[in-house]
Every structure is written in C-alpha cells, then in structure tokens.
Tab-separated table of C-alpha atoms in Angstrom:
chain	number	residue	atom	x	y	z
A	1	MET	CA	44.992	58.061	-3.786
A	2	ARG	CA	41.979	55.807	-3.250
A	3	ASP	CA	40.621	56.409	-6.752
A	4	PHE	CA	44.053	55.926	-8.347
A	5	VAL	CA	44.660	52.634	-6.527
A	6	MET	CA	41.137	51.281	-6.995
A	7	LYS	CA	41.142	52.070	-10.715
A	8	ARG	CA	44.361	50.128	-11.325
A	9	HIS	CA	44.518	47.503	-8.576
A	10	ALA	CA	40.988	46.639	-7.420
A	11	ALA	CA	40.203	43.035	-6.573
A	12	ALA	CA	37.263	41.223	-8.123
A	13	PRO	CA	33.904	42.368	-6.658
A	14	GLN	CA	33.407	39.172	-4.620
A	15	TYR	CA	36.435	40.170	-2.488
A	16	THR	CA	35.190	43.682	-1.671
A	17	VAL	CA	35.270	44.654	2.010
A	18	ARG	CA	33.877	47.719	3.783
A	19	PRO	CA	35.653	49.459	6.651
A	20	TYR	CA	34.091	49.637	10.109
A	21	ASN	CA	35.825	52.982	10.570
A	22	PRO	CA	35.784	54.848	7.209
A	23	VAL	CA	38.199	57.673	6.494
A	24	VAL	CA	36.816	61.151	7.225
A	25	VAL	CA	38.889	64.293	6.637
A	26	GLY	CA	37.646	67.576	8.043
A	27	GLY	CA	34.191	66.092	8.509
A	28	MET	CA	34.001	64.958	4.863
A	29	GLY	CA	34.092	61.471	3.393
A	30	LEU	CA	36.523	60.632	0.603
A	31	ASP	CA	33.829	61.067	-2.065
A	32	ASP	CA	33.385	64.704	-0.969
A	33	ILE	CA	37.076	65.624	-1.196
A	34	ALA	CA	38.694	66.765	-4.440
A	35	PRO	CA	41.502	64.400	-5.482
A	36	PRO	CA	45.047	65.772	-5.368
A	37	ALA	CA	46.686	66.934	-8.591
A	38	LYS	CA	49.499	64.427	-8.077
A	39	VAL	CA	48.980	61.088	-6.367
A	40	GLN	CA	51.741	59.735	-4.141
A	41	VAL	CA	51.434	56.082	-3.171
A	42	PRO	CA	53.528	55.200	-0.089
A	43	ALA	CA	56.572	53.012	-0.793
A	44	LEU	CA	55.330	49.960	1.120
A	45	MET	CA	51.990	49.988	-0.679
A	46	ARG	CA	53.747	50.553	-4.022
A	47	GLY	CA	55.782	47.411	-3.336
A	48	TYR	CA	52.700	45.334	-2.547
A	49	LEU	CA	50.962	46.565	-5.687
A	50	ARG	CA	54.039	45.886	-7.790
A	51	LEU	CA	54.062	42.316	-6.473
A	52	GLY	CA	50.484	41.989	-7.720
A	53	ALA	CA	48.403	42.660	-4.602
A	54	LYS	CA	44.799	43.685	-5.156
A	55	VAL	CA	42.999	46.296	-3.064
A	56	LEU	CA	39.765	45.018	-1.536
A	57	GLY	CA	37.877	48.281	-1.119
A	58	GLU	CA	37.715	51.578	0.723
A	59	PRO	CA	40.448	52.361	3.252
A	60	ALA	CA	39.782	52.260	6.991
A	61	HIS	CA	40.888	55.004	9.370
A	62	ASP	CA	43.522	53.871	11.880
A	63	PRO	CA	43.202	56.404	14.714
A	64	ASP	CA	46.235	55.028	16.591
A	65	PHE	CA	48.557	56.037	13.759
A	66	GLY	CA	46.424	58.686	12.043
A	67	VAL	CA	46.530	56.925	8.682
A	68	ALA	CA	44.231	55.210	6.207
A	69	ASP	CA	44.791	51.462	5.800
A	70	PHE	CA	43.807	49.559	2.673
A	71	MET	CA	42.989	45.865	2.945
A	72	ALA	CA	44.926	44.062	0.232
A	73	LEU	CA	45.197	40.485	-0.981
A	74	LEU	CA	48.154	38.898	-2.775
A	75	ASN	CA	47.701	35.583	-4.534
A	76	LYS	CA	51.131	33.965	-4.252
A	77	ASN	CA	50.493	32.052	-7.488
A	78	GLU	CA	50.022	35.342	-9.352
A	79	ALA	CA	52.825	37.349	-7.717
A	80	ASP	CA	55.360	39.108	-9.936
A	81	VAL	CA	58.193	36.574	-9.671
A	82	ARG	CA	60.864	38.897	-11.094
A	83	TYR	CA	60.115	41.581	-8.506
A	84	LEU	CA	59.986	38.984	-5.716
A	85	LYS	CA	63.423	37.644	-6.724
A	86	ARG	CA	64.778	41.192	-6.734
A	87	LEU	CA	63.447	41.800	-3.222
A	88	ARG	CA	64.980	38.552	-2.013
A	89	SER	CA	68.389	39.417	-3.484
A	90	VAL	CA	68.309	42.879	-1.880
A	91	GLY	CA	67.362	41.289	1.450
A	92	ALA	CA	70.185	38.759	1.208
A	93	ALA	CA	72.696	41.495	0.359
A	94	SER	CA	71.512	43.509	3.369
A	95	GLU	CA	71.988	40.508	5.659
A	96	ILE	CA	75.513	39.924	4.332
A	97	GLY	CA	76.362	43.605	4.808
A	98	ALA	CA	75.021	43.582	8.370
A	99	ALA	CA	76.996	40.433	9.210
A	100	THR	CA	80.185	41.980	7.799
A	101	VAL	CA	79.749	45.168	9.820
A	102	SER	CA	79.029	43.122	12.951
A	103	SER	CA	82.151	40.949	12.577
A	104	GLU	CA	84.352	43.982	11.854
A	105	SER	CA	83.236	45.698	15.051
A	106	GLU	CA	84.149	42.724	17.259
C-alpha cells in the first residue's frame, strides 16, 4: 500500500518525514516485501486522500494497535470542496436521524 499511496499522493519533498519506529514485517522492512497483487486502502485513509491530503513519507509502526500509521497533511485551501460538502451533508443527516430516534424513544 505504501508504494501505491506514495506514487499518487506524496507531498512535496520539503515536507518529507521519517518514522522513529519504521514498519517491519517478519523481520523485513517494507522495501524487502513483495507488494500485494491488489492494494486495499483503509476507508478512513481513502477519505483523507480523496479530500486532497498528501502523505509525508514512510509509515510508522504503532505497536499499541499493531498498525502502520502514515503522517498526512491536508491544506484546507486545496481540499476537494465537493467531497467536503458531501461529508457535511451526510453528517448532518446522521445527526437528524439520531435526534429523531432519541425523541421517539422518550
């Protein structure tokens, strides 16, 4: 996934960061592991990338959750406004639905 994301969504070189705790799988670094045939980007990260976030470099290993975390940066002046409006409308609809369910149960 790293190569896929970095190829399409890398930030400018001056924003590159390096992890203190790099990802290691089975004793091998990411460069030593064959990439998967099909890349699956997690939904939350897909959303950030769709908004226009840029990935700042290699992922860091988060041992508390057993995952790799990418540092990302989103310039609010360059965010995808259409997608942001869609997210806001979905959020508002969810709040209305939750309020309706709450008032019906009282």
